[in-house]
Amino acid sequence: MILVTGGAGFIGANFVLDWIASTGEPVLNLDALTYAGNLESLKSVAGDARHVFVKGDIGDRALLDRLLAEHRPRAVIHFAAESHVDRSIHGPGAFIKTNIEGTYTLLEAVRAHWSSLAGDAKAAFRFHHVSTDEVYGSLGPGDPAFTETHTYEPNSPYSASKAASDHLVRAWHHTYGLPVLTTNCSNNYGPYHFPEKLIPLMIVNALAGKPLPVYGDGMQVRDWLYVKDHAAAIRAVLAQGRPGETYNVGGWNERPNIEIVRSICALLDEMRPDAAGSYTRLITHVTDRPGHDRRYAIDARKIERELGWRPAETFETGIRKTVRWYLDNADWVQHVQSGSYRDWVATNYSARTAA
Ligand code: NAD
Ligand code: TYD
């Protein structure tokens, strides 16, 4: 079996569902169920013997040792993290704790487990670290996209904590020989995405007739990848990636935020027209994010050349599926909009004046 950390979060849950459907191999899913973890996203595998869920923290060494000894996974895929830039600005401490200290504790537990293996099991073992393009910092409009050798220039507490975790993973390979793989992926979108991030927030707010808060001029550029394509990329790297290597994963799809918001409005106008008029009427430019990175872009040629992976979805097909999913899963959305979600919305948006 494989051990997945953070498998109740957005990408982790999509990965677990995709993994079980495409490989049938059992998954041990360790997740602390923070505000971002949601077992409802895993409802379809709730009674499935191939999915074993354990609520716990990656910083709990005794728990990690016990789980590794009991289940003896052949690979660990590490998604667990604090993942939201705006939250890292309001409270960086949790990012240091989970993303840096948690990854360190996990690496040490996995190193002990891997050291106890022998022969083929030891040779085949992999630790796959799931990271982000944000570690590379911000690009100017004409700069080439990030390659795997781009310098690390993280600008937010979130990206700095992920950069630190990438460095730890690298060092555990170079110093101890741990067979690690790292993927640095661009912005994901798709089903089960918590509505604090741009795309689900815009869909959910539009459906509720609330303002669509675009930070600053909305001309910040991200590269967007449909989450199931990310899951497929991780499967490819896990199967064939070379230990110690990093692979950039992206959608070949750079777009400014305002264009993303307009695409969502256009789809909602088509699929759920509002008598009050186009959803674009709700677009509101608000105070920018401090230190806001202007542009991310991924050069995903290495993973294509070496492993034959390319995204299957275009932005048009992926965003249509995503909007459809949110329209069809109003219950999931309603359940995640708990008291703590409302507190976060007040924290992040009440001091942002219309710009
Ligand atoms: P998420 O915030 O939706 O999910 C994170 C999950 O980790 C949650 O289920 C949470 O409960 C769990 N978790 C948090 N702290 C934990 C701890 N101490 N111990 C155990 N579990 C803990 O995040 P996501 O968007 O699914 O991102 C998953 C990974 O992918 C992260 O490492 C993130 O940096 C990386 N990534 C995300 C994106 C993106 O666009 N969302 C892009 C590239 C890389
Ligand atoms: P986000 O989804 O938080 O991802 P990241 O910051 O990791 O790229 O934000 C994506 C982009 O959307 C980013 O440039 C910030 C912007 N944004 C808004 O304009 N308004 C919002 O309410 C949010 C949450 C994000």
Coordinates of C-alpha atoms and ligand atoms in Angstrom, one line a residue:
M1 CA 0.0 0.0 0.0
I2 CA 0.9 3.7 -0.1
L3 CA 0.8 6.2 2.7
V4 CA -0.7 9.6 1.7
T5 CA -0.5 12.6 4.0
G6 CA -3.1 15.3 3.7
G7 CA -5.4 13.1 1.7
A8 CA -8.6 14.8 3.0
G9 CA -7.6 18.1 1.5
F10 CA -8.3 19.4 -2.0
I11 CA -5.5 17.8 -4.0
G12 CA -5.0 14.9 -1.6
A13 CA -8.6 13.8 -1.8
N14 CA -8.7 14.0 -5.6
F15 CA -5.4 12.0 -5.7
V16 CA -6.8 9.3 -3.3
L17 CA -10.0 8.9 -5.4
D18 CA -8.0 8.8 -8.6
W19 CA -5.4 6.4 -7.2
I20 CA -7.9 3.8 -6.0
A21 CA -9.9 4.1 -9.2
S22 CA -6.9 3.8 -11.5
T23 CA -4.6 1.4 -9.6
G24 CA -6.8 -0.4 -7.0
E25 CA -3.8 -0.3 -4.6
P26 CA -4.8 0.4 -0.9
V27 CA -4.1 3.9 0.6
L28 CA -3.4 4.7 4.2
N29 CA -4.5 8.3 4.5
L30 CA -3.1 10.3 7.4
D31 CA -4.7 13.7 7.8
A32 CA -5.1 16.0 10.8
L33 CA -8.5 17.3 9.5
T34 CA -7.7 21.0 10.0
Y35 CA -10.2 23.5 8.6
A36 CA -9.0 22.4 5.1
G37 CA -9.5 18.6 5.6
N38 CA -12.9 17.2 4.8
L39 CA -14.0 13.5 4.9
E40 CA -17.0 14.4 2.9
S41 CA -14.7 14.6 -0.1
L42 CA -13.9 10.9 0.4
K43 CA -17.5 9.7 0.9
S44 CA -17.3 7.5 -2.2
V45 CA -14.6 5.4 -0.6
A46 CA -15.9 5.5 3.0
G47 CA -16.7 1.8 3.2
D48 CA -13.9 0.7 0.8
A49 CA -11.3 -1.6 2.4
R50 CA -8.7 0.0 0.1
H51 CA -9.0 3.3 2.0
V52 CA -7.8 3.4 5.6
F53 CA -8.2 6.8 7.2
V54 CA -6.2 7.9 10.3
K55 CA -6.8 11.2 11.9
G56 CA -3.4 12.5 13.0
D57 CA -0.6 15.0 12.7
I58 CA 2.5 14.6 10.6
G59 CA 4.3 16.2 13.5
D60 CA 3.5 13.2 15.8
R61 CA 6.5 11.0 15.5
A62 CA 5.2 8.1 17.7
L63 CA 2.1 7.9 15.5
L64 CA 4.2 7.9 12.3
D65 CA 6.5 5.2 13.6
R66 CA 3.5 3.0 14.5
L67 CA 1.7 3.5 11.2
L68 CA 4.9 2.8 9.2
A69 CA 5.7 -0.3 11.2
E70 CA 2.1 -1.6 11.0
H71 CA 1.3 -0.9 7.4
R72 CA 4.8 -1.0 5.8
P73 CA 3.9 1.3 2.8
R74 CA 6.0 1.0 -0.4
A75 CA 5.8 4.8 -0.9
V76 CA 4.8 8.0 0.9
I77 CA 3.1 10.8 -0.9
H78 CA 3.3 14.0 1.1
F79 CA 0.5 16.5 0.5
A80 CA -0.2 17.6 4.1
A81 CA 0.5 21.4 4.4
E82 CA -1.0 24.7 5.3
S83 CA -1.7 25.9 1.8
H84 CA -3.3 29.3 1.6
V85 CA -1.1 32.4 1.0
D86 CA -3.6 34.8 2.6
R87 CA -3.8 32.7 5.8
S88 CA 0.0 32.6 5.9
I89 CA 0.0 36.4 5.9
H90 CA -2.5 36.6 8.8
G91 CA -0.8 33.8 10.8
P92 CA 2.5 32.3 9.6
G93 CA 3.1 30.2 12.7
A94 CA 1.0 27.2 11.5
F95 CA 2.9 27.2 8.2
I96 CA 6.2 26.9 10.0
K97 CA 4.9 24.2 12.2
T98 CA 3.3 21.9 9.6
N99 CA 5.2 22.7 6.4
I100 CA 8.7 22.8 7.9
E101 CA 8.7 21.1 11.3
G102 CA 6.0 18.6 10.2
T103 CA 7.9 17.7 7.0
Y104 CA 11.1 17.3 9.0
T105 CA 9.4 14.9 11.5
L106 CA 7.9 12.9 8.6
L107 CA 11.3 12.7 6.8
E108 CA 12.9 11.4 9.9
A109 CA 10.2 8.8 10.5
V110 CA 10.3 7.7 6.8
R111 CA 14.1 7.5 6.9
A112 CA 14.0 5.2 9.9
H113 CA 11.4 3.0 8.1
W114 CA 13.3 3.0 4.8
S115 CA 16.5 2.1 6.7
S116 CA 14.7 -0.9 8.2
L117 CA 13.9 -2.3 4.7
A118 CA 16.2 -4.5 2.7
G119 CA 16.7 -5.7 -0.9
D120 CA 14.0 -5.0 -3.4
A121 CA 11.6 -3.3 -0.9
K122 CA 14.3 -0.8 0.0
A123 CA 15.3 -0.2 -3.6
A124 CA 11.7 0.4 -4.7
F125 CA 10.7 2.6 -1.8
R126 CA 9.9 6.3 -2.7
F127 CA 9.1 9.5 -0.7
H128 CA 7.2 11.9 -3.0
H129 CA 7.1 15.5 -1.9
V130 CA 4.2 17.6 -3.4
S131 CA 5.3 21.2 -3.7
T132 CA 4.4 24.3 -5.5
D133 CA 5.7 26.7 -8.3
E134 CA 5.5 29.5 -5.7
V135 CA 8.9 28.6 -4.3
Y136 CA 10.5 30.2 -7.4
G137 CA 9.1 33.6 -6.7
S138 CA 7.5 36.1 -9.2
L139 CA 8.2 36.5 -12.9
G140 CA 8.2 39.6 -15.0
P141 CA 5.9 39.7 -18.1
G142 CA 8.5 38.6 -20.6
D143 CA 10.5 36.2 -18.4
P144 CA 10.8 32.6 -19.4
A145 CA 8.6 30.1 -17.4
F146 CA 10.1 28.4 -14.3
T147 CA 12.3 25.4 -15.1
E148 CA 13.5 23.0 -12.4
T149 CA 16.8 24.9 -12.1
H150 CA 15.2 28.3 -11.5
T151 CA 16.5 29.9 -8.3
Y152 CA 14.4 29.7 -5.2
E153 CA 13.0 33.2 -4.4
P154 CA 9.9 32.6 -2.2
N155 CA 8.0 35.8 -1.3
S156 CA 5.2 34.8 1.1
P157 CA 5.3 33.0 4.4
Y158 CA 3.5 30.1 2.6
S159 CA 6.0 29.8 -0.3
A160 CA 9.0 30.3 2.1
S161 CA 7.8 27.4 4.2
K162 CA 7.3 25.2 1.2
A163 CA 10.7 26.2 -0.1
A164 CA 12.2 25.2 3.3
S165 CA 10.4 21.8 3.1
D166 CA 11.8 21.3 -0.5
H167 CA 15.3 22.0 0.8
L168 CA 14.9 19.5 3.6
V169 CA 13.7 16.8 1.2
R170 CA 16.6 17.5 -1.1
A171 CA 19.1 17.3 1.9
W172 CA 17.6 14.0 3.1
H173 CA 18.3 12.6 -0.3
H174 CA 21.9 13.9 -0.6
T175 CA 22.9 13.2 2.9
Y176 CA 21.0 10.0 3.8
G177 CA 20.2 8.6 0.3
L178 CA 16.5 8.7 1.0
P179 CA 14.9 8.0 -2.5
V180 CA 12.8 11.2 -2.8
L181 CA 10.9 12.7 -5.7
T182 CA 9.7 16.3 -5.7
T183 CA 7.0 17.9 -7.9
N184 CA 6.5 21.6 -8.1
C185 CA 3.1 22.3 -9.5
S186 CA 1.2 25.3 -10.6
N187 CA -2.3 26.4 -9.3
N188 CA -4.8 23.6 -9.3
Y189 CA -8.6 23.8 -9.6
G190 CA -11.4 21.3 -9.8
P191 CA -13.9 19.4 -7.5
Y192 CA -13.6 19.6 -3.7
H193 CA -11.6 22.8 -3.7
F194 CA -12.1 24.8 -0.5
P195 CA -13.8 28.1 -1.3
E196 CA -11.1 30.2 0.2
K197 CA -9.1 30.0 -3.1
L198 CA -9.8 32.1 -6.1
I199 CA -11.8 29.8 -8.4
P200 CA -14.2 28.1 -5.9
L201 CA -14.6 31.4 -4.0
M202 CA -15.7 33.2 -7.1
I203 CA -18.2 30.4 -8.0
V204 CA -19.6 30.2 -4.5
N205 CA -19.9 34.0 -4.1
A206 CA -21.5 34.4 -7.5
L207 CA -24.1 31.8 -6.7
A208 CA -24.9 33.6 -3.4
G209 CA -25.1 37.0 -5.2
K210 CA -22.1 38.2 -3.2
P211 CA -19.2 40.5 -4.5
L212 CA -16.4 38.8 -6.4
P213 CA -13.3 40.3 -4.7
V214 CA -10.5 40.7 -7.2
Y215 CA -7.3 41.8 -5.6
G216 CA -5.7 45.0 -7.0
D217 CA -6.0 45.3 -10.8
G218 CA -6.6 41.5 -11.3
M219 CA -3.7 41.3 -13.8
Q220 CA -1.7 38.8 -11.7
V221 CA -1.0 35.7 -13.8
R222 CA -1.2 32.1 -12.7
D223 CA -0.8 28.9 -14.6
W224 CA -3.9 26.7 -13.9
L225 CA -4.0 22.9 -13.9
Y226 CA -7.1 20.7 -13.5
V227 CA -6.5 18.7 -10.3
K228 CA -7.0 15.3 -11.9
D229 CA -4.1 16.1 -14.3
H230 CA -2.0 16.8 -11.2
A231 CA -3.0 13.4 -9.8
A232 CA -1.9 11.7 -13.1
A233 CA 1.4 13.6 -13.0
I234 CA 2.1 12.4 -9.5
R235 CA 1.3 8.8 -10.5
A236 CA 3.7 9.1 -13.5
V237 CA 6.5 10.5 -11.3
L238 CA 6.0 7.9 -8.6
A239 CA 6.2 5.1 -11.2
Q240 CA 9.1 6.3 -13.3
G241 CA 10.7 9.4 -11.8
R242 CA 14.3 9.3 -11.0
P243 CA 15.1 9.6 -7.2
G244 CA 16.6 12.9 -6.3
E245 CA 15.0 14.7 -9.3
T246 CA 12.4 17.4 -9.3
Y247 CA 9.7 17.8 -11.9
N248 CA 7.7 20.9 -12.7
V249 CA 4.0 20.2 -13.4
G250 CA 1.8 22.8 -15.1
G251 CA -1.1 23.3 -17.4
W252 CA 0.5 25.4 -20.2
N253 CA -2.3 27.8 -19.3
E254 CA -1.3 31.2 -18.1
R255 CA -4.1 33.6 -17.4
P256 CA -4.7 36.8 -15.5
N257 CA -7.0 36.5 -12.6
I258 CA -9.6 38.9 -14.0
E259 CA -9.9 36.6 -17.1
I260 CA -10.5 33.6 -14.9
V261 CA -13.2 35.4 -13.0
R262 CA -14.9 36.5 -16.3
S263 CA -14.8 32.9 -17.6
I264 CA -16.5 31.7 -14.5
C265 CA -19.2 34.4 -14.8
A266 CA -19.7 33.5 -18.5
L267 CA -20.2 29.8 -17.6
L268 CA -22.6 30.7 -14.8
D269 CA -24.5 33.0 -17.1
E270 CA -25.0 30.0 -19.4
M271 CA -25.6 27.3 -16.8
R272 CA -27.4 29.1 -14.0
P273 CA -28.6 32.5 -15.5
D274 CA -29.5 35.1 -12.9
A275 CA -32.6 37.3 -13.5
A276 CA -30.6 40.3 -12.1
G277 CA -28.2 40.1 -15.1
S278 CA -24.7 38.8 -15.8
Y279 CA -22.6 37.7 -12.8
T280 CA -19.9 40.1 -14.0
R281 CA -21.9 42.8 -12.2
L282 CA -20.6 41.4 -9.0
I283 CA -16.9 41.9 -9.9
T284 CA -15.3 44.2 -7.3
H285 CA -11.7 45.2 -7.2
V286 CA -10.4 45.3 -3.6
T287 CA -7.2 46.1 -1.7
D288 CA -4.4 44.0 -3.1
R289 CA -2.6 41.2 -1.2
P290 CA 0.6 42.4 0.5
G291 CA 3.7 41.2 -1.4
H292 CA 1.4 39.8 -4.2
D293 CA 3.4 37.7 -6.7
R294 CA 2.7 39.1 -10.2
R295 CA 3.2 36.1 -12.4
Y296 CA 3.9 32.4 -12.2
A297 CA 4.5 30.2 -15.2
I298 CA 5.6 26.6 -15.4
D299 CA 7.9 25.1 -18.1
A300 CA 6.6 21.5 -17.9
R301 CA 8.8 20.1 -20.7
K302 CA 11.0 17.9 -18.5
I303 CA 8.1 15.7 -17.2
E304 CA 6.8 15.4 -20.8
R305 CA 10.1 14.5 -22.2
E306 CA 11.2 12.1 -19.5
L307 CA 7.8 10.6 -18.4
G308 CA 5.4 11.4 -21.2
W309 CA 3.0 13.3 -19.0
R310 CA 0.9 16.2 -20.5
P311 CA -2.3 17.6 -19.1
A312 CA -5.4 16.0 -20.6
E313 CA -7.7 19.0 -19.9
T314 CA -7.6 22.4 -21.5
F315 CA -8.7 25.3 -19.3
E316 CA -12.0 25.5 -21.2
T317 CA -12.9 21.8 -20.5
G318 CA -11.6 21.8 -16.9
I319 CA -13.3 25.0 -15.8
R320 CA -16.6 23.8 -17.3
K321 CA -16.4 20.5 -15.4
T322 CA -15.5 22.5 -12.2
V323 CA -18.4 24.9 -12.4
R324 CA -20.8 22.0 -13.2
W325 CA -19.4 20.2 -10.1
Y326 CA -20.1 23.1 -7.8
L327 CA -23.6 23.5 -9.2
D328 CA -24.2 19.8 -8.6
N329 CA -22.7 19.7 -5.2
A330 CA -24.4 22.4 -3.3
D331 CA -24.5 20.2 -0.1
W332 CA -20.7 19.8 -0.1
V333 CA -20.3 23.6 -0.4
Q334 CA -22.9 24.3 2.3
H335 CA -21.2 21.9 4.8
V336 CA -17.8 23.5 4.4
Q337 CA -19.2 27.0 5.0
S338 CA -19.1 26.5 8.8
G339 CA -18.6 29.1 11.5
S340 CA -14.8 29.0 11.1
Y341 CA -15.2 29.6 7.3
R342 CA -17.3 32.7 8.1
D343 CA -14.7 33.9 10.6
W344 CA -12.0 33.6 7.9
V345 CA -14.1 35.5 5.3
A346 CA -14.5 38.3 7.9
T347 CA -10.8 38.3 8.7
N348 CA -9.6 38.4 5.1
Y349 CA -12.2 40.6 3.4
S350 CA -13.7 43.0 6.0
A351 CA -10.7 45.3 6.0
R352 CA -10.3 45.2 2.2
T353 CA -11.9 48.3 0.8
A354 CA -13.2 48.5 -2.8
A355 CA -10.4 49.8 -4.9
Ligands
NAD1 P1 -5.4 21.8 1.4 O1 -5.2 23.0 2.3 O2 -6.7 21.7 0.6 O3 -5.2 20.4 2.2 C1 -4.2 20.2 3.1 C2 -4.6 19.0 3.9 O4 -3.5 18.7 4.8 C3 -5.8 19.1 4.7 O5 -6.6 17.9 4.6 C4 -5.4 19.2 6.1 O6 -6.3 18.7 7.1 C5 -4.1 18.4 6.1 N1 -3.1 18.9 7.1 C6 -2.7 20.1 7.4 N2 -1.8 20.1 8.4 C7 -1.6 18.8 8.7 C8 -0.8 18.2 9.7 N3 0.0 18.9 10.5 N4 -0.8 16.8 9.8 C9 -1.6 16.1 8.9 N5 -2.4 16.7 8.0 C10 -2.4 18.0 7.9 O7 -4.2 21.8 0.4 P2 -4.1 21.4 -1.2 O8 -4.5 22.5 -2.0 O9 -4.8 20.1 -1.3 O10 -2.6 21.2 -1.3 C11 -1.9 19.9 -1.1 C12 -0.4 20.1 -1.3 O11 -0.2 20.5 -2.6 C13 0.2 21.1 -0.4 O12 1.5 20.6 0.0 C14 0.4 22.3 -1.3 O13 1.5 23.1 -0.9 C15 0.6 21.6 -2.6 N6 0.2 22.4 -3.8 C16 -1.0 23.0 -3.9 C17 -1.4 23.7 -5.0 C18 -2.8 24.3 -5.2 O14 -3.1 24.9 -6.2 N7 -3.7 24.0 -4.2 C19 -0.5 23.8 -6.1 C20 0.8 23.2 -6.0 C21 1.1 22.5 -4.8
TYD2 P1 -5.2 31.7 -4.6 O1 -6.3 30.8 -5.1 O2 -5.2 32.1 -3.2 O3 -3.8 31.0 -5.0 P2 -2.3 31.5 -4.9 O4 -2.2 32.8 -4.1 O5 -1.6 30.4 -4.2 O6 -1.9 31.6 -6.3 O7 -5.1 33.0 -5.5 C1 -5.0 32.9 -6.9 C2 -4.9 34.4 -7.4 O8 -6.1 35.0 -7.2 C3 -3.8 35.2 -6.7 O9 -3.2 36.1 -7.6 C4 -4.7 36.0 -5.7 C5 -6.0 36.2 -6.4 N1 -7.2 36.3 -5.5 C6 -8.1 37.3 -5.7 O10 -7.9 38.2 -6.5 N2 -9.2 37.4 -4.8 C7 -9.4 36.5 -3.9 O11 -10.4 36.6 -3.1 C8 -8.5 35.4 -3.7 C9 -8.7 34.4 -2.7 C10 -7.4 35.3 -4.6

